[in-house]
PDB file of C-alpha atoms in Angstrom:
ATOM      1  CA  UNK Z  19       0.000   0.000   0.000  1.00  0.00           C
ATOM      2  CA  UNK Z  20       1.449   3.464  -0.807  1.00  0.00           C
ATOM      3  CA  UNK Z  21       2.687   5.256   2.293  1.00  0.00           C
ATOM      4  CA  UNK Z  22       0.291   8.190   1.883  1.00  0.00           C
ATOM      5  CA  UNK Z  23      -2.679   5.840   1.654  1.00  0.00           C
ATOM      6  CA  UNK Z  24      -1.516   3.974   4.745  1.00  0.00           C
ATOM      7  CA  UNK Z  25      -1.469   6.938   7.107  1.00  0.00           C
ATOM      8  CA  UNK Z  26      -4.637   8.354   5.627  1.00  0.00           C
ATOM      9  CA  UNK Z  27      -6.351   5.060   6.391  1.00  0.00           C
ATOM     10  CA  UNK Z  28      -5.116   5.315   9.992  1.00  0.00           C
ATOM     11  CA  UNK Z  29      -6.056   8.820  11.052  1.00  0.00           C
ATOM     12  CA  UNK Z  30      -8.140  11.782  10.042  1.00  0.00           C
ATOM     13  CA  UNK Z  31      -8.456  14.473  12.691  1.00  0.00           C
ATOM     14  CA  UNK Z  32     -11.112  17.176  12.290  1.00  0.00           C
ATOM     15  CA  UNK Z  33     -10.287  20.767  11.250  1.00  0.00           C
ATOM     16  CA  UNK Z  34      -7.721  19.708   8.701  1.00  0.00           C
ATOM     17  CA  UNK Z  35      -6.337  16.918  10.849  1.00  0.00           C
ATOM     18  CA  UNK Z  36      -6.818  13.308   9.874  1.00  0.00           C
ATOM     19  CA  UNK Z  37      -9.153  11.373  12.098  1.00  0.00           C
ATOM     20  CA  UNK Z  38      -9.345   7.680  12.934  1.00  0.00           C
ATOM     21  CA  UNK Z  39     -11.429   5.736  10.447  1.00  0.00           C
ATOM     22  CA  UNK Z  40     -13.721   2.838  11.260  1.00  0.00           C
ATOM     23  CA  UNK Z  41     -13.491   3.288  15.013  1.00  0.00           C
ATOM     24  CA  UNK Z  42     -16.654   2.881  16.667  1.00  0.00           C
ATOM     25  CA  UNK Z  43      -6.825   7.387  38.954  1.00  0.00           C
ATOM     26  CA  UNK Z  44      -6.958   7.475  42.080  1.00  0.00           C
ATOM     27  CA  UNK Z  45     -10.439   8.070  43.392  1.00  0.00           C
ATOM     28  CA  UNK Z  46     -11.760  10.003  46.359  1.00  0.00           C
ATOM     29  CA  UNK Z  47     -12.605   8.928  49.853  1.00  0.00           C
ATOM     30  CA  UNK Z  48     -16.113  10.155  50.619  1.00  0.00           C
ATOM     31  CA  UNK Z  49     -15.824  10.696  54.351  1.00  0.00           C
ATOM     32  CA  UNK Z  50     -18.629  12.752  55.761  1.00  0.00           C
ATOM     33  CA  UNK Z  51     -18.799  14.992  58.814  1.00  0.00           C
ATOM     34  CA  UNK Z  52       9.249   1.157  24.241  1.00  0.00           C
ATOM     35  CA  UNK Z  53      10.158   4.358  25.633  1.00  0.00           C
ATOM     36  CA  UNK Z  54      12.097   5.514  28.663  1.00  0.00           C
ATOM     37  CA  UNK Z  55      10.164   5.040  31.861  1.00  0.00           C
ATOM     38  CA  UNK Z  56       8.109   7.979  33.073  1.00  0.00           C
ATOM     39  CA  UNK Z  57      10.163   9.893  35.651  1.00  0.00           C
ATOM     40  CA  UNK Z  58       7.649  11.115  38.254  1.00  0.00           C
ATOM     41  CA  UNK Z  59       4.106   9.756  38.011  1.00  0.00           C
ATOM     42  CA  UNK Z  60       1.102  11.738  39.198  1.00  0.00           C
ATOM     43  CA  UNK Z  61       0.428  10.697  42.752  1.00  0.00           C
ATOM     44  CA  UNK Z  62      -3.112  10.798  44.066  1.00  0.00           C
ATOM     45  CA  UNK Z  63      -5.334   8.690  46.263  1.00  0.00           C
ATOM     46  CA  UNK Z  64      -6.016   5.104  45.212  1.00  0.00           C
ATOM     47  CA  UNK Z  65      -9.702   4.500  44.441  1.00  0.00           C
ATOM     48  CA  UNK Z  66     -11.589   2.830  47.270  1.00  0.00           C
ATOM     49  CA  UNK Z  67     -14.074   0.072  46.608  1.00  0.00           C
ATOM     50  CA  UNK Z  68     -17.506   0.972  45.308  1.00  0.00           C
ATOM     51  CA  UNK Z  69     -20.159   1.577  47.908  1.00  0.00           C
ATOM     52  CA  UNK Z  70     -23.900   1.943  47.976  1.00  0.00           C
ATOM     53  CA  UNK Z  71     -25.175   5.482  47.508  1.00  0.00           C
ATOM     54  CA  UNK Z  72     -26.074   6.791  50.970  1.00  0.00           C
ATOM     55  CA  UNK Z  73     -27.454  10.253  50.147  1.00  0.00           C
ATOM     56  CA  UNK Z  74     -30.426  11.654  48.268  1.00  0.00           C
ATOM     57  CA  UNK Z  75     -29.544  15.262  47.465  1.00  0.00           C
ATOM     58  CA  UNK Z  76     -26.333  17.107  46.609  1.00  0.00           C
ATOM     59  CA  UNK Z  77     -26.151  20.837  47.308  1.00  0.00           C
ATOM     60  CA  UNK Z  78     -23.552  23.615  47.378  1.00  0.00           C
ATOM     61  CA  UNK Z  79     -23.038  26.232  50.067  1.00  0.00           C
ATOM     62  CA  UNK Z  80     -20.541  29.069  50.307  1.00  0.00           C
ATOM     63  CA  UNK Z  81     -18.384  29.165  53.415  1.00  0.00           C
ATOM     64  CA  UNK Z  82     -15.488  31.282  54.619  1.00  0.00           C
ATOM     65  CA  UNK Z  83     -12.910  29.202  52.765  1.00  0.00           C
ATOM     66  CA  UNK Z  84     -14.813  28.743  49.527  1.00  0.00           C
ATOM     67  CA  UNK Z  85     -17.598  26.528  48.251  1.00  0.00           C
ATOM     68  CA  UNK Z  86     -18.620  23.349  50.077  1.00  0.00           C
ATOM     69  CA  UNK Z  87     -20.406  20.195  48.912  1.00  0.00           C
ATOM     70  CA  UNK Z  88     -23.276  18.817  50.990  1.00  0.00           C
ATOM     71  CA  UNK Z  89     -24.576  15.271  50.752  1.00  0.00           C
ATOM     72  CA  UNK Z  90     -28.042  15.734  52.237  1.00  0.00           C
ATOM     73  CA  UNK Z  91     -27.203  17.668  55.432  1.00  0.00           C
ATOM     74  CA  UNK Z  92     -23.666  16.331  55.821  1.00  0.00           C
ATOM     75  CA  UNK Z  93     -20.602  18.139  54.537  1.00  0.00           C
ATOM     76  CA  UNK Z  94     -18.210  16.298  52.262  1.00  0.00           C
ATOM     77  CA  UNK Z  95     -14.691  15.824  53.623  1.00  0.00           C
ATOM     78  CA  UNK Z  96     -11.349  14.761  52.189  1.00  0.00           C
ATOM     79  CA  UNK Z  97      -9.534  11.473  52.951  1.00  0.00           C
ATOM     80  CA  UNK Z  98      -7.615  13.365  55.670  1.00  0.00           C
ATOM     81  CA  UNK Z  99     -10.935  14.554  57.138  1.00  0.00           C
ATOM     82  CA  UNK Z 100     -10.506  18.147  56.013  1.00  0.00           C
ATOM     83  CA  UNK Z 101     -13.580  20.092  54.975  1.00  0.00           C
ATOM     84  CA  UNK Z 102     -13.996  19.657  51.220  1.00  0.00           C
ATOM     85  CA  UNK Z 103     -13.830  23.282  50.042  1.00  0.00           C
ATOM     86  CA  UNK Z 104     -13.110  24.447  46.487  1.00  0.00           C
ATOM     87  CA  UNK Z 105     -12.117  27.937  45.310  1.00  0.00           C
ATOM     88  CA  UNK Z 106     -14.819  28.566  42.700  1.00  0.00           C
ATOM     89  CA  UNK Z 107     -18.534  28.027  42.334  1.00  0.00           C
ATOM     90  CA  UNK Z 108     -18.048  26.569  38.852  1.00  0.00           C
ATOM     91  CA  UNK Z 109     -15.738  23.870  40.201  1.00  0.00           C
ATOM     92  CA  UNK Z 110     -18.160  23.176  43.065  1.00  0.00           C
ATOM     93  CA  UNK Z 111     -20.980  22.676  40.559  1.00  0.00           C
ATOM     94  CA  UNK Z 112     -18.831  20.286  38.508  1.00  0.00           C
ATOM     95  CA  UNK Z 113     -17.925  18.238  41.593  1.00  0.00           C
ATOM     96  CA  UNK Z 114     -21.525  18.213  42.817  1.00  0.00           C
ATOM     97  CA  UNK Z 115     -22.559  16.930  39.404  1.00  0.00           C
ATOM     98  CA  UNK Z 116     -20.142  14.007  39.775  1.00  0.00           C
ATOM     99  CA  UNK Z 117     -21.753  13.044  43.080  1.00  0.00           C
ATOM    100  CA  UNK Z 118     -25.297  13.613  41.882  1.00  0.00           C
ATOM    101  CA  UNK Z 119     -24.761  11.521  38.746  1.00  0.00           C
ATOM    102  CA  UNK Z 120     -23.879   8.412  40.775  1.00  0.00           C
ATOM    103  CA  UNK Z 121     -26.654   5.834  40.661  1.00  0.00           C
ATOM    104  CA  UNK Z 122     -27.320   3.115  43.230  1.00  0.00           C
ATOM    105  CA  UNK Z 123     -23.585   2.501  43.565  1.00  0.00           C
ATOM    106  CA  UNK Z 124     -20.954   5.210  43.999  1.00  0.00           C
ATOM    107  CA  UNK Z 125     -18.153   4.504  41.520  1.00  0.00           C
ATOM    108  CA  UNK Z 126     -15.295   6.500  42.992  1.00  0.00           C
ATOM    109  CA  UNK Z 127     -12.926   5.671  40.129  1.00  0.00           C
ATOM    110  CA  UNK Z 128     -15.103   7.686  37.744  1.00  0.00           C
ATOM    111  CA  UNK Z 129     -14.980  10.847  39.891  1.00  0.00           C
ATOM    112  CA  UNK Z 130     -11.799  12.457  38.581  1.00  0.00           C
ATOM    113  CA  UNK Z 131     -12.660  16.028  39.587  1.00  0.00           C
ATOM    114  CA  UNK Z 132     -13.326  14.965  43.168  1.00  0.00           C
ATOM    115  CA  UNK Z 133     -10.014  13.093  43.214  1.00  0.00           C
ATOM    116  CA  UNK Z 134      -8.112  16.134  41.965  1.00  0.00           C
ATOM    117  CA  UNK Z 135      -9.775  18.329  44.590  1.00  0.00           C
ATOM    118  CA  UNK Z 136      -8.885  15.851  47.340  1.00  0.00           C
ATOM    119  CA  UNK Z 137      -5.280  15.786  46.172  1.00  0.00           C
ATOM    120  CA  UNK Z 138      -5.135  19.595  46.073  1.00  0.00           C
ATOM    121  CA  UNK Z 139      -6.661  19.944  49.528  1.00  0.00           C
ATOM    122  CA  UNK Z 140      -4.685  17.212  51.311  1.00  0.00           C
ATOM    123  CA  UNK Z 141      -1.479  17.403  49.243  1.00  0.00           C
ATOM    124  CA  UNK Z 142      -0.559  13.880  50.439  1.00  0.00           C
ATOM    125  CA  UNK Z 143       2.998  14.058  49.037  1.00  0.00           C
ATOM    126  CA  UNK Z 144       3.550  17.546  50.508  1.00  0.00           C
ATOM    127  CA  UNK Z 145       4.938  19.026  47.303  1.00  0.00           C
ATOM    128  CA  UNK Z 146       5.255  22.771  46.885  1.00  0.00           C
ATOM    129  CA  UNK Z 147       4.599  24.809  43.749  1.00  0.00           C
ATOM    130  CA  UNK Z 148       8.154  24.557  42.435  1.00  0.00           C
ATOM    131  CA  UNK Z 149       8.172  20.779  42.839  1.00  0.00           C
ATOM    132  CA  UNK Z 150       4.877  20.434  40.968  1.00  0.00           C
ATOM    133  CA  UNK Z 151       6.168  22.552  38.097  1.00  0.00           C
ATOM    134  CA  UNK Z 152       9.426  20.667  37.784  1.00  0.00           C
ATOM    135  CA  UNK Z 153       7.636  17.317  37.960  1.00  0.00           C
ATOM    136  CA  UNK Z 154       5.527  18.337  34.956  1.00  0.00           C
ATOM    137  CA  UNK Z 155       8.434  19.828  32.975  1.00  0.00           C
ATOM    138  CA  UNK Z 156      10.498  16.679  33.640  1.00  0.00           C
ATOM    139  CA  UNK Z 157       8.175  14.876  31.230  1.00  0.00           C
ATOM    140  CA  UNK Z 158       9.861  16.767  28.387  1.00  0.00           C
ATOM    141  CA  UNK Z 159      12.594  14.134  28.576  1.00  0.00           C
ATOM    142  CA  UNK Z 160      10.088  11.404  27.671  1.00  0.00           C
ATOM    143  CA  UNK Z 161       7.476  13.400  25.751  1.00  0.00           C
ATOM    144  CA  UNK Z 162       5.398  11.120  23.523  1.00  0.00           C
ATOM    145  CA  UNK Z 163       5.516  13.302  20.409  1.00  0.00           C
ATOM    146  CA  UNK Z 164       9.277  13.925  20.648  1.00  0.00           C
ATOM    147  CA  UNK Z 165      10.139  10.221  20.312  1.00  0.00           C
ATOM    148  CA  UNK Z 166      10.161   8.927  16.746  1.00  0.00           C
ATOM    149  CA  UNK Z 167      10.574   5.505  15.165  1.00  0.00           C
ATOM    150  CA  UNK Z 168      12.981   4.760  12.321  1.00  0.00           C
ATOM    151  CA  UNK Z 169      10.698   2.183  10.709  1.00  0.00           C
ATOM    152  CA  UNK Z 170       8.315   1.188   9.229  1.00  0.00           C
ATOM    153  CA  UNK Z 171       8.243   4.015   6.723  1.00  0.00           C
ATOM    154  CA  UNK Z 172       4.476   4.394   6.966  1.00  0.00           C
ATOM    155  CA  UNK Z 173       4.637   5.015  10.735  1.00  0.00           C
ATOM    156  CA  UNK Z 174       7.576   7.386  10.309  1.00  0.00           C
ATOM    157  CA  UNK Z 175       5.499   9.407   7.857  1.00  0.00           C
ATOM    158  CA  UNK Z 176       2.453   9.263  10.111  1.00  0.00           C
ATOM    159  CA  UNK Z 177       4.401  10.634  13.082  1.00  0.00           C
ATOM    160  CA  UNK Z 178       5.918  13.382  10.973  1.00  0.00           C
ATOM    161  CA  UNK Z 179       2.575  14.511   9.554  1.00  0.00           C
ATOM    162  CA  UNK Z 180       0.656  14.363  12.844  1.00  0.00           C
ATOM    163  CA  UNK Z 181       3.223  15.318  15.487  1.00  0.00           C
ATOM    164  CA  UNK Z 182       5.441  17.853  13.706  1.00  0.00           C
ATOM    165  CA  UNK Z 183       2.660  20.490  13.451  1.00  0.00           C
ATOM    166  CA  UNK Z 184       2.233  20.336  17.251  1.00  0.00           C
ATOM    167  CA  UNK Z 185       5.948  20.852  17.871  1.00  0.00           C
ATOM    168  CA  UNK Z 186       6.032  23.699  15.353  1.00  0.00           C
ATOM    169  CA  UNK Z 187       3.051  25.340  17.054  1.00  0.00           C
ATOM    170  CA  UNK Z 188       4.638  25.011  20.514  1.00  0.00           C
ATOM    171  CA  UNK Z 189       7.988  26.368  19.339  1.00  0.00           C
ATOM    172  CA  UNK Z 190       6.302  29.401  17.803  1.00  0.00           C
ATOM    173  CA  UNK Z 191       3.842  29.906  20.674  1.00  0.00           C
ATOM    174  CA  UNK Z 192       6.501  29.898  23.394  1.00  0.00           C
ATOM    175  CA  UNK Z 193       9.523  31.034  21.365  1.00  0.00           C
ATOM    176  CA  UNK Z 194      11.561  27.914  22.168  1.00  0.00           C
ATOM    177  CA  UNK Z 195      13.351  25.015  20.499  1.00  0.00           C
ATOM    178  CA  UNK Z 196      12.101  21.474  21.125  1.00  0.00           C
ATOM    179  CA  UNK Z 197      12.768  19.069  18.286  1.00  0.00           C
ATOM    180  CA  UNK Z 198      12.436  15.292  18.086  1.00  0.00           C
ATOM    181  CA  UNK Z 199      14.710  12.262  18.074  1.00  0.00           C
ATOM    182  CA  UNK Z 200      14.832   8.581  17.179  1.00  0.00           C
ATOM    183  CA  UNK Z 201      17.415   7.946  19.902  1.00  0.00           C
ATOM    184  CA  UNK Z 202      16.401   5.929  22.930  1.00  0.00           C
ATOM    185  CA  UNK Z 203      17.890   8.778  24.966  1.00  0.00           C
ATOM    186  CA  UNK Z 204      15.288  11.123  23.551  1.00  0.00           C
ATOM    187  CA  UNK Z 205      15.720  14.658  22.216  1.00  0.00           C
ATOM    188  CA  UNK Z 206      18.159  17.112  23.743  1.00  0.00           C
ATOM    189  CA  UNK Z 207      15.956  19.819  25.252  1.00  0.00           C
ATOM    190  CA  UNK Z 208      17.756  23.193  25.533  1.00  0.00           C
ATOM    191  CA  UNK Z 209      18.036  24.712  29.002  1.00  0.00           C
ATOM    192  CA  UNK Z 210      16.270  27.865  27.826  1.00  0.00           C
ATOM    193  CA  UNK Z 211      13.248  25.809  26.718  1.00  0.00           C
ATOM    194  CA  UNK Z 212      12.909  24.352  30.201  1.00  0.00           C
ATOM    195  CA  UNK Z 213      13.264  27.789  31.777  1.00  0.00           C
ATOM    196  CA  UNK Z 214      10.586  29.310  29.551  1.00  0.00           C
ATOM    197  CA  UNK Z 215       8.119  26.517  30.278  1.00  0.00           C
ATOM    198  CA  UNK Z 216       8.861  26.636  34.008  1.00  0.00           C
ATOM    199  CA  UNK Z 217       8.166  30.379  33.944  1.00  0.00           C
ATOM    200  CA  UNK Z 218       4.915  29.837  32.020  1.00  0.00           C
ATOM    201  CA  UNK Z 219       3.650  27.190  34.438  1.00  0.00           C
ATOM    202  CA  UNK Z 220       4.569  29.387  37.399  1.00  0.00           C
ATOM    203  CA  UNK Z 221       1.719  31.707  36.375  1.00  0.00           C
ATOM    204  CA  UNK Z 222      -0.761  28.990  37.422  1.00  0.00           C
ATOM    205  CA  UNK Z 223      -1.884  28.433  41.007  1.00  0.00           C
ATOM    206  CA  UNK Z 224      -1.298  25.258  43.012  1.00  0.00           C
ATOM    207  CA  UNK Z 225      -4.696  23.777  42.204  1.00  0.00           C
ATOM    208  CA  UNK Z 226      -4.283  24.258  38.463  1.00  0.00           C
ATOM    209  CA  UNK Z 227      -0.770  22.787  38.640  1.00  0.00           C
ATOM    210  CA  UNK Z 228      -2.177  19.600  40.180  1.00  0.00           C
ATOM    211  CA  UNK Z 229      -4.443  19.345  37.142  1.00  0.00           C
ATOM    212  CA  UNK Z 230      -1.610  20.098  34.731  1.00  0.00           C
ATOM    213  CA  UNK Z 231       0.574  17.325  36.128  1.00  0.00           C
ATOM    214  CA  UNK Z 232      -2.404  14.965  36.033  1.00  0.00           C
ATOM    215  CA  UNK Z 233      -3.040  15.633  32.317  1.00  0.00           C
ATOM    216  CA  UNK Z 234       0.656  15.447  31.442  1.00  0.00           C
ATOM    217  CA  UNK Z 235       0.782  12.039  33.120  1.00  0.00           C
ATOM    218  CA  UNK Z 236      -2.292  10.792  31.235  1.00  0.00           C
ATOM    219  CA  UNK Z 237      -0.983  11.844  27.813  1.00  0.00           C
ATOM    220  CA  UNK Z 238       2.707  11.370  28.666  1.00  0.00           C
ATOM    221  CA  UNK Z 239       3.249  14.665  26.896  1.00  0.00           C
ATOM    222  CA  UNK Z 240       3.914  18.239  27.983  1.00  0.00           C
ATOM    223  CA  UNK Z 241       3.380  19.442  24.417  1.00  0.00           C
ATOM    224  CA  UNK Z 242      -0.092  17.947  24.044  1.00  0.00           C
ATOM    225  CA  UNK Z 243      -1.062  19.256  27.474  1.00  0.00           C
ATOM    226  CA  UNK Z 244       0.006  22.783  26.530  1.00  0.00           C
ATOM    227  CA  UNK Z 245      -2.027  22.454  23.336  1.00  0.00           C
ATOM    228  CA  UNK Z 246      -5.087  21.586  25.408  1.00  0.00           C
ATOM    229  CA  UNK Z 247      -4.500  24.396  27.910  1.00  0.00           C
ATOM    230  CA  UNK Z 248      -4.209  26.968  25.136  1.00  0.00           C
ATOM    231  CA  UNK Z 249      -7.300  25.585  23.357  1.00  0.00           C
ATOM    232  CA  UNK Z 250      -5.167  24.658  20.344  1.00  0.00           C
ATOM    233  CA  UNK Z 251      -6.309  21.025  20.590  1.00  0.00           C
ATOM    234  CA  UNK Z 252      -9.529  19.321  21.609  1.00  0.00           C
ATOM    235  CA  UNK Z 253      -9.451  16.449  24.090  1.00  0.00           C
ATOM    236  CA  UNK Z 254     -10.269  13.994  21.306  1.00  0.00           C
ATOM    237  CA  UNK Z 255      -7.386  15.253  19.167  1.00  0.00           C
ATOM    238  CA  UNK Z 256      -4.870  15.195  22.026  1.00  0.00           C
ATOM    239  CA  UNK Z 257      -5.842  11.671  23.060  1.00  0.00           C
ATOM    240  CA  UNK Z 258      -5.604  10.335  19.519  1.00  0.00           C
ATOM    241  CA  UNK Z 259      -2.222  12.000  19.035  1.00  0.00           C
ATOM    242  CA  UNK Z 260      -0.950  10.513  22.299  1.00  0.00           C
ATOM    243  CA  UNK Z 261      -2.029   7.059  21.075  1.00  0.00           C
ATOM    244  CA  UNK Z 262      -0.734   7.402  17.528  1.00  0.00           C
ATOM    245  CA  UNK Z 263       1.478   4.322  17.566  1.00  0.00           C
ATOM    246  CA  UNK Z 264      -1.139   2.207  19.341  1.00  0.00           C
ATOM    247  CA  UNK Z 265      -3.819   3.202  16.850  1.00  0.00           C
ATOM    248  CA  UNK Z 266      -1.451   2.466  13.972  1.00  0.00           C
ATOM    249  CA  UNK Z 267      -0.890  -1.046  15.303  1.00  0.00           C
ATOM    250  CA  UNK Z 268      -4.621  -1.534  15.896  1.00  0.00           C
ATOM    251  CA  UNK Z 269      -5.407  -0.522  12.320  1.00  0.00           C
ATOM    252  CA  UNK Z 270      -2.754  -2.937  11.075  1.00  0.00           C
ATOM    253  CA  UNK Z 271      -3.392  -5.936  13.332  1.00  0.00           C
ATOM    254  CA  UNK Z 272      -6.909  -5.399  14.663  1.00  0.00           C
ATOM    255  CA  UNK Z 273      -8.029  -4.755  18.220  1.00  0.00           C
ATOM    256  CA  UNK Z 274      -9.654  -6.428  21.193  1.00  0.00           C
ATOM    257  CA  UNK Z 275     -12.910  -4.498  21.032  1.00  0.00           C
ATOM    258  CA  UNK Z 276     -13.848  -4.245  24.686  1.00  0.00           C
ATOM    259  CA  UNK Z 277     -10.295  -3.711  25.941  1.00  0.00           C
ATOM    260  CA  UNK Z 278      -9.114  -1.084  23.462  1.00  0.00           C
ATOM    261  CA  UNK Z 279     -12.426   0.771  23.413  1.00  0.00           C
ATOM    262  CA  UNK Z 280     -12.560   0.894  27.206  1.00  0.00           C
ATOM    263  CA  UNK Z 281      -8.975   2.138  27.430  1.00  0.00           C
ATOM    264  CA  UNK Z 282      -9.655   4.882  24.888  1.00  0.00           C
ATOM    265  CA  UNK Z 283     -12.814   6.072  26.630  1.00  0.00           C
ATOM    266  CA  UNK Z 284     -11.140   6.070  30.033  1.00  0.00           C
ATOM    267  CA  UNK Z 285      -8.221   8.124  28.733  1.00  0.00           C
ATOM    268  CA  UNK Z 286     -10.630  10.617  27.173  1.00  0.00           C
ATOM    269  CA  UNK Z 287     -12.582  10.887  30.434  1.00  0.00           C
ATOM    270  CA  UNK Z 288      -9.493  11.427  32.591  1.00  0.00           C
ATOM    271  CA  UNK Z 289      -7.997  13.937  30.173  1.00  0.00           C
ATOM    272  CA  UNK Z 290     -11.243  15.873  29.818  1.00  0.00           C
ATOM    273  CA  UNK Z 291     -11.651  16.041  33.600  1.00  0.00           C
ATOM    274  CA  UNK Z 292      -8.068  17.222  34.047  1.00  0.00           C
ATOM    275  CA  UNK Z 293      -8.376  19.974  31.448  1.00  0.00           C
ATOM    276  CA  UNK Z 294     -11.688  21.123  32.911  1.00  0.00           C
ATOM    277  CA  UNK Z 295     -10.095  21.174  36.366  1.00  0.00           C
ATOM    278  CA  UNK Z 296      -7.218  23.342  35.109  1.00  0.00           C
ATOM    279  CA  UNK Z 297      -9.539  25.920  33.595  1.00  0.00           C
ATOM    280  CA  UNK Z 298     -11.941  25.971  36.532  1.00  0.00           C
ATOM    281  CA  UNK Z 299      -9.044  26.469  38.942  1.00  0.00           C
ATOM    282  CA  UNK Z 300      -7.393  29.239  36.916  1.00  0.00           C
ATOM    283  CA  UNK Z 301      -8.458  32.749  37.748  1.00  0.00           C
ATOM    284  CA  UNK Z 302     -10.520  34.275  34.947  1.00  0.00           C
ATOM    285  CA  UNK Z 303      -8.145  37.213  34.574  1.00  0.00           C
ATOM    286  CA  UNK Z 304      -5.196  34.873  34.174  1.00  0.00           C
ATOM    287  CA  UNK Z 305      -7.018  32.739  31.606  1.00  0.00           C
ATOM    288  CA  UNK Z 306      -8.092  35.824  29.675  1.00  0.00           C
ATOM    289  CA  UNK Z 307      -4.513  37.126  29.667  1.00  0.00           C
ATOM    290  CA  UNK Z 308      -3.162  33.833  28.337  1.00  0.00           C
ATOM    291  CA  UNK Z 309      -5.743  33.704  25.558  1.00  0.00           C
ATOM    292  CA  UNK Z 310      -5.018  37.293  24.526  1.00  0.00           C
ATOM    293  CA  UNK Z 311      -1.366  36.354  24.085  1.00  0.00           C
ATOM    294  CA  UNK Z 312      -2.286  34.003  21.245  1.00  0.00           C
TER     295      UNK Z 312
END
């Protein structure tokens, strides 16, 4: 099959991108009252077992420290028994929706926003802002779209056509050099590039940084995460780009329907929740400023 036909049969992303053809984290505690290994994984609470829904109504109230979630007349608390309080009403509504959407059984592993809030409130690993930033930037050394294969030719071409535009956008957007490599050691990221990205992330608050590290860990890519944060990519596009090699192999060899479909949907759900968390935790003035810099 000609190389151009091969990658076109693999992906076809909307808005001029090629999109896939023929394709059909730690959870919260609800107390009341071929690549280099990933350097620093996102660390959050492990999901507890499912439990029967014990409340009827979910409401929001505003307290001194922010917005609180009420399950009937009991206030939601974190795994460390702190009062569950979030900084914005929009985030409180999103979290309340997670709790209200649970049916007879509470599935904690589906409640990604609640998990991120718990992690931000309890900070179980006691990391400060600088440590969160450097943990995220460290992923540059193993960024998915910076690693390239040398063969087969069709996959080489697919990576070039799908990933290069993202690197070019990021280099222009942030005025840095990134590049790609086929070496197992990965690309050589200039010191200035790291400094610029560290400075950019420092403009986000601690809550948003928890979300940023979470998304970076899901996609294994700083570049794709930045594309999502700047509204350059949709969640669907970023997820497909992060799974480019997997989707190529699936198109070539077939897939285990339930396993691959479940994995794809879970990754989309986690990524979408993380991106939403970032934006809901970012002050409106900061978000507006970042968008005006486009």
